[in-house]
Coordinates of C-alpha atoms and ligand atoms in Angstrom, one line a residue:
X655 CA 1.4 -1.8 19.5
X656 CA 5.1 -1.5 19.4
X657 CA 7.9 -2.4 16.9
X658 CA 8.2 -5.8 18.6
X659 CA 4.7 -6.6 17.3
X660 CA 5.9 -6.0 13.8
X661 CA 8.4 -8.8 14.3
X662 CA 5.6 -11.0 15.5
X663 CA 3.5 -10.2 12.5
X664 CA 6.4 -10.9 10.1
X665 CA 6.8 -14.3 11.7
X666 CA 3.1 -15.0 11.6
X667 CA 3.0 -14.1 7.9
X668 CA 5.7 -16.7 7.2
X669 CA 4.3 -19.4 9.4
X670 CA 0.7 -19.1 8.1
X671 CA 1.5 -18.6 4.4
X672 CA 0.8 -14.9 4.0
X673 CA 4.2 -13.5 3.1
X674 CA 7.6 -15.2 2.6
X675 CA 11.0 -13.7 2.3
X676 CA 12.1 -13.8 -1.3
X677 CA 14.9 -16.1 -2.6
X678 CA 15.3 -17.5 0.9
X679 CA 17.3 -20.6 -0.3
X680 CA 20.0 -18.2 -1.6
X681 CA 20.1 -16.1 1.6
X682 CA 17.3 -13.8 0.5
X683 CA 17.1 -10.6 -1.5
X684 CA 16.8 -7.6 0.7
X685 CA 13.4 -5.9 0.9
X686 CA 11.8 -8.4 -1.5
X687 CA 8.9 -10.6 -0.6
X688 CA 6.6 -13.3 -2.1
X689 CA 3.0 -13.7 -1.2
X690 CA 1.9 -17.1 -0.1
X691 CA -1.5 -18.8 -0.5
X692 CA -3.3 -16.8 2.2
X693 CA -1.4 -13.6 1.2
X694 CA -2.6 -13.8 -2.4
X695 CA -6.2 -14.1 -1.3
X696 CA -5.9 -11.2 1.2
X697 CA -4.2 -9.0 -1.4
X698 CA -6.8 -9.9 -3.9
X699 CA -9.6 -9.1 -1.5
X700 CA -8.2 -5.7 -0.7
X701 CA -7.6 -4.8 -4.4
X702 CA -11.1 -5.9 -5.2
X703 CA -12.5 -3.6 -2.6
X704 CA -10.5 -0.7 -4.0
X705 CA -11.5 -1.6 -7.6
X706 CA -15.1 -1.8 -6.7
X707 CA -15.0 1.5 -4.8
X708 CA -13.6 3.2 -7.9
X709 CA -15.3 1.5 -10.9
X710 CA -18.8 1.4 -9.3
X711 CA -18.9 5.1 -10.1
X712 CA -20.4 5.5 -13.5
X713 CA -17.7 8.0 -14.6
X714 CA -14.7 5.9 -13.5
X715 CA -13.3 3.2 -15.8
X716 CA -10.4 0.9 -15.7
X717 CA -7.1 0.5 -17.6
X718 CA -4.2 -1.9 -17.6
X719 CA -1.2 -0.2 -19.3
X720 CA 2.3 -1.5 -19.8
X721 CA 5.1 -1.5 -17.2
X722 CA 7.6 -0.4 -19.9
X723 CA 6.8 2.6 -22.0
X724 CA 8.6 4.9 -24.4
X725 CA 11.5 6.5 -22.5
X726 CA 10.3 10.0 -23.5
X727 CA 7.4 9.4 -21.2
X728 CA 9.7 9.8 -18.2
X729 CA 11.5 12.7 -19.7
X730 CA 8.2 14.5 -20.2
X731 CA 6.9 13.6 -16.7
X732 CA 10.1 15.0 -15.1
X733 CA 11.0 11.7 -13.5
X734 CA 14.4 11.6 -15.3
X735 CA 15.4 14.9 -13.8
X736 CA 13.4 15.1 -10.7
X737 CA 12.6 11.7 -9.3
X738 CA 15.4 11.8 -6.9
X739 CA 16.0 11.4 -3.2
X740 CA 18.7 13.4 -1.4
X741 CA 21.2 11.0 -0.1
X742 CA 24.5 10.9 1.8
X743 CA 27.0 8.1 2.5
X744 CA 29.0 7.4 5.6
X745 CA 32.6 7.2 4.4
X746 CA 33.5 5.1 7.4
X747 CA 31.2 2.1 6.6
X748 CA 29.8 3.0 3.2
X749 CA 26.2 2.9 4.5
X750 CA 23.9 5.0 2.3
X751 CA 21.0 7.0 3.7
X752 CA 18.1 9.1 2.5
X753 CA 18.8 12.4 4.2
X754 CA 15.2 13.0 5.4
X755 CA 15.1 9.5 6.8
X756 CA 18.5 9.9 8.5
X757 CA 17.5 13.2 10.1
X758 CA 14.1 11.8 11.3
X759 CA 16.2 9.4 13.5
X760 CA 18.3 12.1 15.2
X761 CA 18.0 13.8 18.6
X762 CA 16.5 17.3 18.6
X763 CA 19.9 18.9 19.5
X764 CA 21.3 17.6 16.2
X765 CA 18.4 19.2 14.3
X766 CA 18.8 22.4 16.3
X767 CA 22.5 22.5 15.4
X768 CA 21.7 22.0 11.7
X769 CA 19.0 24.7 11.8
X770 CA 21.5 27.1 13.3
X771 CA 24.2 26.2 10.7
X772 CA 21.7 26.7 7.8
X773 CA 20.0 29.7 9.4
X774 CA 16.5 28.3 9.4
X775 CA 13.8 28.2 12.1
X776 CA 13.3 24.8 13.8
X777 CA 9.5 24.1 13.7
X778 CA 10.0 20.7 15.3
X779 CA 8.2 18.9 12.5
X780 CA 8.8 17.2 9.2
X781 CA 8.7 20.5 7.3
X782 CA 12.0 21.4 9.0
X783 CA 13.6 18.2 7.9
X784 CA 12.4 18.8 4.3
X785 CA 13.8 22.3 4.4
X786 CA 17.2 21.1 5.7
X787 CA 17.4 18.3 3.0
X788 CA 16.5 20.9 0.3
X789 CA 19.2 23.4 1.4
X790 CA 21.9 20.7 1.8
X791 CA 21.2 19.6 -1.8
X792 CA 20.9 23.0 -3.3
X793 CA 24.1 24.3 -1.6
X794 CA 25.9 21.1 -1.3
X795 CA 29.4 22.6 -1.7
X796 CA 28.8 25.3 0.9
X797 CA 27.4 22.8 3.5
X798 CA 29.5 19.8 2.6
X799 CA 30.4 19.0 6.2
X800 CA 27.2 20.3 7.9
X801 CA 25.9 16.8 8.8
X802 CA 29.2 15.8 10.4
X803 CA 29.6 19.1 12.3
X804 CA 26.1 18.9 13.6
X805 CA 26.9 15.4 15.0
X806 CA 24.5 13.4 12.8
X807 CA 24.7 9.8 14.1
X808 CA 24.8 6.8 11.8
X809 CA 21.9 4.6 13.1
X810 CA 23.8 1.5 12.0
X811 CA 27.1 2.2 13.9
X812 CA 25.7 4.5 16.6
X813 CA 28.7 6.9 16.0
X814 CA 28.8 10.3 14.3
X815 CA 29.2 9.6 10.6
X816 CA 31.8 11.0 8.2
X817 CA 29.1 12.1 5.8
X818 CA 29.6 12.9 2.1
X819 CA 28.0 16.0 0.7
X820 CA 24.3 15.6 -0.3
X821 CA 23.7 14.3 -3.8
X822 CA 20.7 13.2 -5.8
X823 CA 19.8 9.6 -6.3
X824 CA 17.4 8.7 -9.1
X825 CA 15.0 6.1 -8.0
X826 CA 14.1 4.7 -11.5
X827 CA 15.4 1.2 -12.5
X828 CA 16.9 1.2 -15.9
X829 CA 17.1 -1.6 -18.4
X830 CA 17.3 -1.8 -22.2
X831 CA 15.4 -3.3 -25.1
X832 CA 16.8 -5.0 -28.1
X833 CA 19.2 -7.9 -28.7
X834 CA 22.3 -6.0 -27.6
X835 CA 23.1 -3.4 -24.9
X836 CA 24.9 -1.3 -27.4
X837 CA 22.1 -1.0 -30.0
X838 CA 19.2 -1.2 -27.6
X839 CA 17.4 1.7 -26.2
X840 CA 17.5 2.5 -22.5
X841 CA 14.1 2.1 -20.9
X842 CA 12.8 2.3 -17.4
X843 CA 10.6 0.2 -15.2
X844 CA 7.7 2.5 -14.3
X845 CA 8.0 4.2 -10.9
X846 CA 4.3 5.0 -10.9
X847 CA 1.3 3.7 -12.8
X848 CA 0.0 7.2 -13.4
X849 CA 1.8 8.0 -16.6
X850 CA 0.3 5.0 -18.4
X851 CA -3.1 6.6 -17.7
X852 CA -2.0 10.1 -18.9
X853 CA -0.7 8.9 -22.2
X854 CA -3.8 6.9 -22.9
X855 CA -6.4 9.3 -21.4
X856 CA -7.8 10.6 -24.7
X857 CA -8.1 7.1 -26.1
X858 CA -10.0 6.0 -23.0
X859 CA -12.2 9.2 -23.1
X860 CA -13.1 8.8 -26.7
X861 CA -13.7 5.0 -26.7
X862 CA -15.9 5.3 -23.6
X863 CA -17.5 8.6 -24.6
X864 CA -16.6 10.1 -21.2
X865 CA -17.2 13.7 -20.2
X866 CA -15.1 15.7 -17.7
X867 CA -15.2 15.0 -14.8
X868 CA -14.2 11.4 -15.2
X869 CA -11.6 9.0 -13.7
X870 CA -9.3 6.2 -14.9
X871 CA -8.4 3.6 -12.4
X872 CA -5.4 1.2 -12.6
X873 CA -3.8 -1.5 -10.5
X874 CA -0.3 -2.6 -11.3
X875 CA 3.3 -3.1 -10.4
X876 CA 5.7 -0.1 -9.9
X877 CA 9.4 -0.1 -9.2
X878 CA 11.6 2.3 -7.2
X879 CA 15.2 1.8 -6.4
X880 CA 14.6 2.9 -2.8
X881 CA 17.8 3.9 -0.9
X882 CA 16.4 2.3 2.2
X883 CA 13.7 -0.3 1.9
X884 CA 12.5 -1.5 5.3
X885 CA 9.7 -2.1 7.8
X886 CA 8.8 -5.4 6.1
X887 CA 6.5 -4.8 3.1
X888 CA 6.0 -1.1 3.9
X889 CA 8.7 0.0 1.6
X890 CA 10.0 -2.4 -1.1
X891 CA 11.6 -1.8 -4.5
X892 CA 8.9 -3.7 -6.3
X893 CA 5.3 -3.0 -5.2
X894 CA 1.8 -2.7 -6.5
X895 CA 0.0 0.6 -6.8
X896 CA -3.7 1.3 -7.0
X897 CA -4.1 4.7 -8.6
X898 CA -7.1 6.6 -9.9
X899 CA -6.6 9.8 -11.9
X900 CA -9.6 12.1 -11.9
X901 CA -9.8 14.6 -14.8
X902 CA -11.6 17.8 -13.9
X903 CA -12.1 21.3 -15.3
X904 CA -9.3 23.5 -14.0
X905 CA -11.8 25.6 -12.1
X906 CA -12.9 22.5 -10.1
X907 CA -9.6 21.2 -8.9
X908 CA -9.9 22.3 -5.3
X909 CA -13.5 21.1 -4.8
X910 CA -12.6 17.8 -6.4
X911 CA -9.6 17.4 -4.1
X912 CA -11.9 17.9 -1.1
X913 CA -14.3 15.3 -2.4
X914 CA -11.6 12.7 -2.9
X915 CA -10.0 13.3 0.4
X916 CA -13.3 12.6 2.1
X917 CA -14.1 9.5 0.0
X918 CA -10.6 8.0 0.4
X919 CA -10.3 8.3 4.2
X920 CA -13.8 6.9 4.6
X921 CA -12.8 3.9 2.4
X922 CA -10.3 2.8 5.0
X923 CA -12.8 2.7 7.9
X924 CA -15.9 1.5 5.9
X925 CA -14.3 -1.0 3.6
X926 CA -11.1 -2.2 5.4
X927 CA -12.3 -1.9 9.0
X928 CA -9.6 0.5 10.1
X929 CA -10.1 2.4 13.3
X930 CA -10.6 6.1 12.5
X931 CA -8.3 7.1 15.4
X932 CA -5.4 5.4 13.6
X933 CA -5.8 7.5 10.4
X934 CA -4.9 11.1 9.8
X935 CA -4.2 13.5 7.0
X936 CA -0.8 15.1 6.6
X937 CA -0.6 18.0 4.2
X938 CA 2.7 18.5 2.3
X939 CA 4.5 21.7 3.0
X940 CA 5.3 23.8 -0.1
X941 CA 9.0 22.8 0.1
X942 CA 8.1 19.1 0.1
X943 CA 5.6 19.2 -2.9
X944 CA 6.6 17.1 -5.9
X945 CA 7.6 19.0 -9.0
X946 CA 4.1 18.5 -10.6
X947 CA 1.9 19.2 -7.6
X948 CA -0.1 22.2 -6.5
X949 CA -1.3 20.6 -3.3
X950 CA -0.8 17.2 -1.7
X951 CA -2.2 15.3 1.3
X952 CA -1.1 11.9 2.6
X953 CA -3.4 9.6 4.5
X954 CA -1.3 8.1 7.3
X955 CA -1.9 5.1 9.4
X956 CA -0.4 4.5 12.9
X957 CA 1.8 1.4 12.3
X958 CA 3.7 -0.3 15.1
X959 CA 6.7 1.8 14.0
X960 CA 4.8 5.1 14.0
X961 CA 2.8 7.1 11.5
X962 CA 3.4 6.1 7.9
X963 CA 1.8 7.1 4.6
X964 CA -0.6 4.7 3.0
X965 CA -2.0 6.9 0.3
X966 CA -1.2 10.2 -1.5
X967 CA -3.9 12.5 -2.8
X968 CA -2.4 15.0 -5.2
X969 CA -3.5 17.9 -7.2
X970 CA -1.2 17.3 -10.2
X971 CA -2.6 20.2 -12.1
X972 CA -2.3 19.8 -15.9
X973 CA 1.5 19.6 -15.7
X974 CA 1.8 16.1 -17.1
X975 CA -0.6 16.5 -20.0
X976 CA 1.1 19.7 -21.1
X977 CA 4.6 18.2 -20.9
X978 CA 3.5 15.2 -22.9
X979 CA 2.0 17.5 -25.5
X980 CA 5.3 19.5 -25.7
X981 CA 7.5 16.5 -26.1
X982 CA 5.3 14.3 -28.3
X983 CA 3.9 17.1 -30.4
X984 CA 0.5 15.6 -30.0
X985 CA -2.6 17.4 -28.8
X986 CA -3.5 16.4 -25.3
X987 CA -6.4 18.8 -24.9
X988 CA -9.9 17.7 -24.0
X989 CA -12.7 19.1 -26.1
X990 CA -16.0 20.0 -24.4
X991 CA -18.5 19.9 -27.4
X992 CA -21.3 21.4 -25.4
X993 CA -19.4 24.4 -24.2
X994 CA -17.2 24.4 -27.3
X995 CA -14.2 24.7 -25.0
X996 CA -10.8 23.1 -25.3
X997 CA -8.5 22.7 -22.3
X998 CA -6.0 20.5 -20.5
X999 CA -8.0 19.0 -17.6
X1000 CA -6.5 19.2 -14.1
X1001 CA -5.8 15.9 -12.5
X1002 CA -6.6 14.9 -8.9
X1003 CA -4.7 11.7 -8.2
X1004 CA -5.5 9.2 -5.5
X1005 CA -2.5 6.8 -5.2
X1006 CA -2.1 4.0 -2.8
X1007 CA 0.2 1.0 -2.4
X1008 CA -1.6 -2.4 -2.2
X1009 CA 1.3 -3.9 -0.2
X1010 CA 1.1 -1.1 2.4
X1011 CA -2.7 -1.6 2.7
X1012 CA -2.0 -5.3 3.2
X1013 CA 0.4 -4.4 6.1
X1014 CA -2.0 -1.9 7.5
X1015 CA -4.8 -4.5 7.5
X1016 CA -2.6 -7.1 9.2
X1017 CA -1.4 -4.6 11.9
X1018 CA -5.0 -3.6 12.5
X1019 CA -6.2 -7.2 12.8
X1020 CA -3.4 -8.6 14.9
X1021 CA -4.5 -9.3 18.4
X1022 CA -2.9 -11.2 21.3
X1023 CA -5.6 -12.8 23.4
X1024 CA -3.5 -13.4 26.5
X1025 CA -6.5 -14.6 28.5
X1026 CA -7.0 -17.5 26.2
X1027 CA -3.4 -17.8 25.2
X1028 CA -3.9 -17.4 21.5
X1029 CA -3.1 -15.0 18.7
X1030 CA -6.0 -13.9 16.5
X1031 CA -6.1 -12.1 13.2
X1032 CA -9.4 -10.2 13.5
X1033 CA -9.7 -9.8 9.7
X1034 CA -13.1 -8.5 8.5
X1035 CA -15.1 -11.3 7.0
X1036 CA -14.8 -10.0 3.4
X1037 CA -11.0 -9.9 3.7
X1038 CA -10.4 -13.2 5.4
X1039 CA -8.7 -15.6 3.0
X1040 CA -10.7 -18.6 4.4
X1041 CA -14.1 -17.9 5.8
X1042 CA -14.9 -21.3 7.5
X1043 CA -12.9 -24.2 8.8
X1044 CA -14.8 -27.5 8.6
X1045 CA -13.7 -30.1 11.2
X1046 CA -14.9 -33.6 11.9
X1047 CA -14.5 -34.2 15.7
X1048 CA -12.8 -37.5 15.0
X1049 CA -11.2 -39.2 12.0
X1050 CA -13.6 -42.1 12.1
X1051 CA -17.2 -43.2 12.6
X1052 CA -18.3 -41.6 9.3
X1053 CA -17.6 -38.1 10.6
X1054 CA -15.0 -37.2 7.9
X1055 CA -17.5 -38.3 5.2
X1056 CA -20.2 -36.1 6.7
X1057 CA -17.8 -33.2 7.1
X1058 CA -16.7 -33.4 3.5
X1059 CA -20.4 -33.5 2.4
X1060 CA -20.9 -30.2 4.3
X1061 CA -17.6 -28.8 3.0
X1062 CA -18.8 -29.4 -0.6
X1063 CA -22.2 -27.9 0.0
X1064 CA -20.9 -24.6 1.4
X1065 CA -17.5 -24.1 -0.4
X1066 CA -19.1 -22.9 -3.6
X1067 CA -20.4 -19.8 -1.7
X1068 CA -17.6 -19.3 0.9
X1069 CA -14.0 -20.3 0.7
X1070 CA -13.5 -23.1 3.2
X1071 CA -10.7 -25.1 4.6
X1072 CA -10.9 -28.7 5.8
X1073 CA -8.9 -29.8 8.9
X1074 CA -9.0 -33.1 10.7
X1075 CA -5.6 -33.0 12.4
X1076 CA -5.1 -32.6 16.1
X1077 CA -7.5 -31.6 18.9
X1078 CA -10.4 -29.4 18.0
X1079 CA -9.1 -26.6 20.2
X1080 CA -5.7 -26.7 18.4
X1081 CA -7.5 -26.7 15.0
X1082 CA -9.5 -23.6 16.0
X1083 CA -6.5 -21.8 17.3
X1084 CA -4.6 -22.5 14.0
X1085 CA -7.4 -20.9 12.1
X1086 CA -7.7 -17.9 14.6
X1087 CA -4.1 -17.0 13.7
X1088 CA -5.0 -17.2 10.0
X1089 CA -8.0 -15.0 10.5
X1090 CA -10.7 -17.6 9.6
X1091 CA -13.9 -16.1 11.1
X1092 CA -16.0 -19.3 11.6
X1093 CA -15.3 -23.0 12.6
X1094 CA -17.8 -25.8 12.1
X1095 CA -17.5 -29.1 14.0
X1096 CA -19.2 -32.3 12.9
X1097 CA -19.8 -34.8 15.8
X1098 CA -21.8 -38.0 16.4
X1099 CA -24.9 -35.9 17.2
X1100 CA -24.6 -34.5 13.6
X1101 CA -25.2 -38.0 12.3
X1102 CA -28.4 -38.3 14.4
X1103 CA -30.0 -34.9 13.9
X1104 CA -28.1 -33.0 11.2
X1105 CA -27.0 -30.3 13.6
X1106 CA -23.4 -28.9 13.9
X1107 CA -21.5 -26.6 16.3
X1108 CA -20.4 -23.3 14.8
X1109 CA -17.8 -21.2 16.6
X1110 CA -17.1 -17.5 16.2
X1111 CA -13.4 -16.5 15.9
X1112 CA -13.4 -13.3 18.0
X1113 CA -15.8 -14.1 20.8
X1114 CA -15.1 -17.9 20.7
X1115 CA -18.8 -18.4 21.3
X1116 CA -20.3 -21.7 20.1
X1117 CA -23.8 -22.3 18.8
X1118 CA -25.6 -25.5 17.9
X1119 CA -27.5 -25.1 14.7
X1120 CA -29.0 -27.2 11.9
X1121 CA -26.8 -27.8 8.8
X1122 CA -29.4 -26.1 6.7
X1123 CA -28.9 -22.8 8.7
X1124 CA -25.2 -22.5 8.3
X1125 CA -25.2 -20.0 5.5
X1126 CA -28.0 -18.0 7.2
X1127 CA -26.1 -17.9 10.4
X1128 CA -23.0 -16.7 8.7
X1129 CA -24.7 -14.0 6.7
X1130 CA -26.3 -12.7 10.0
X1131 CA -23.2 -12.9 12.1
X1132 CA -20.3 -12.1 9.8
Ligands
ATP1298 P1 7.1 7.7 0.5 O1 7.1 9.1 1.0 O2 6.7 6.6 1.6 O3 8.3 7.3 -0.2 P2 5.8 8.6 -1.8 O4 5.3 9.9 -1.3 O5 7.0 8.6 -2.6 O6 6.0 7.6 -0.5 P3 3.8 8.2 -3.7 O7 4.7 8.5 -4.9 O8 2.8 9.3 -3.4 O9 4.7 7.8 -2.5 O10 3.1 6.8 -4.0 C1 1.8 6.6 -3.6 C2 1.7 5.4 -2.8 O11 2.4 4.3 -3.3 C3 2.2 5.5 -1.4 O12 1.3 6.2 -0.5 C4 2.5 4.1 -0.9 O13 1.3 3.5 -0.5 C5 2.9 3.4 -2.2 N1 4.4 3.3 -2.3 C6 5.2 4.3 -2.7 N2 6.5 3.8 -2.6 C7 6.4 2.6 -2.2 C8 7.4 1.5 -1.9 N3 8.7 1.7 -2.1 N4 6.9 0.4 -1.4 C9 5.6 0.1 -1.2 N5 4.7 1.1 -1.4 C10 5.0 2.2 -1.9

């Protein structure tokens, strides 16, 4: 799959009601999308899988905390000071770039030149880019013209940019509470759902009588003022996170990290049907670790535009709990009554973006069946927004009535769609593109012997079966 497939997926999403560009009638709002009727169902199905995978563990419970919290939460967590991306502007055309992103699009001779100027070894990987970004930021005066001298090209203009020196750009969106901007307090839209879990963790633990190790799972919106938002819904400024924070004894952080790495990567192949060859771990280098992390792994998927992170698994130590304790003055320690031991648990975080998983599932399912001149979304049955399309062969002779009767009898167990417009082949192809796994046709024979034709989306095979066997057939063949 190549980048041109991404364009085709974007267009399919709009055509079939999965994802629409936001505010289209006003010319659109960049990197902002709305989920249409099929998109909502697919998103819901993915999040339900995740929720079940988490909360079916007896020691993992759910939470739904607020998007807006006391501003000190973000002081304590370090987001006010540290949640920054290094950026640079091209003075010629005012385009702004994240430095790591800009460098990842340069030819190797440009990176070589930068490594030489900054006296670092070029390891030809992302750690080198992280190192360059870090030095350019820390010694921004000294290396103010390093990007230009190395010949860093502006991907927009295709020319060497006149780059400003590296600066920090805070990714949090600010707003204010209260009736007036002057008297109101500055608050932030949360850039991650995790902090809502940390500040509530003792309330959750006490109310549910949980013992370490235990986890708290949450799904909710997060907001980041990304410098560059692109690749459709891969990186947007408003997105949904699915995070689980696992509280462990400090001596068990490493084993717990291993456990969650294993569980999470299996989730993608077992629950979302992702090919294992298209998944890999990427460990963060020490230079690239977030301010709170001791160790971090990304799970990456091979998108049409290359490898991209879908989930981060982080050992966040007890940094956040200790910082909240310092700033709030409230005890954030866990008390183990059996061992009579008080401590700040370490936290292993599994953090994924629902919208990225949605895109991953679409990319994985998208298939061009050139032999049959059709496009198919090979969505796993559980994820498909509609499971069955019910079609009367003709719009007359009592066939629609019989089809509606069948629709009513199966739609309480499986989400169905009814279609009587156009040729039967066209109707099937419409549903193939929407990922509907089965099609049922009601014809004159049905009225005689109560049999129907059932067609499978991927193989296009058709079978004649009694109406009474529809659900059995589906459960055996889904
Ligand atoms: P990236 O390196 O892609 O910016 P990150 O390392 O900042 O991501 P985390 O803070 O670890 O991401 O967030 C956890 C997950 O949240 C990511 O793996 C991703 O699935 C999702 N996520 C983060 N930022 C965005 C975004 N702007 N749009 C969509 N999903 C996002």
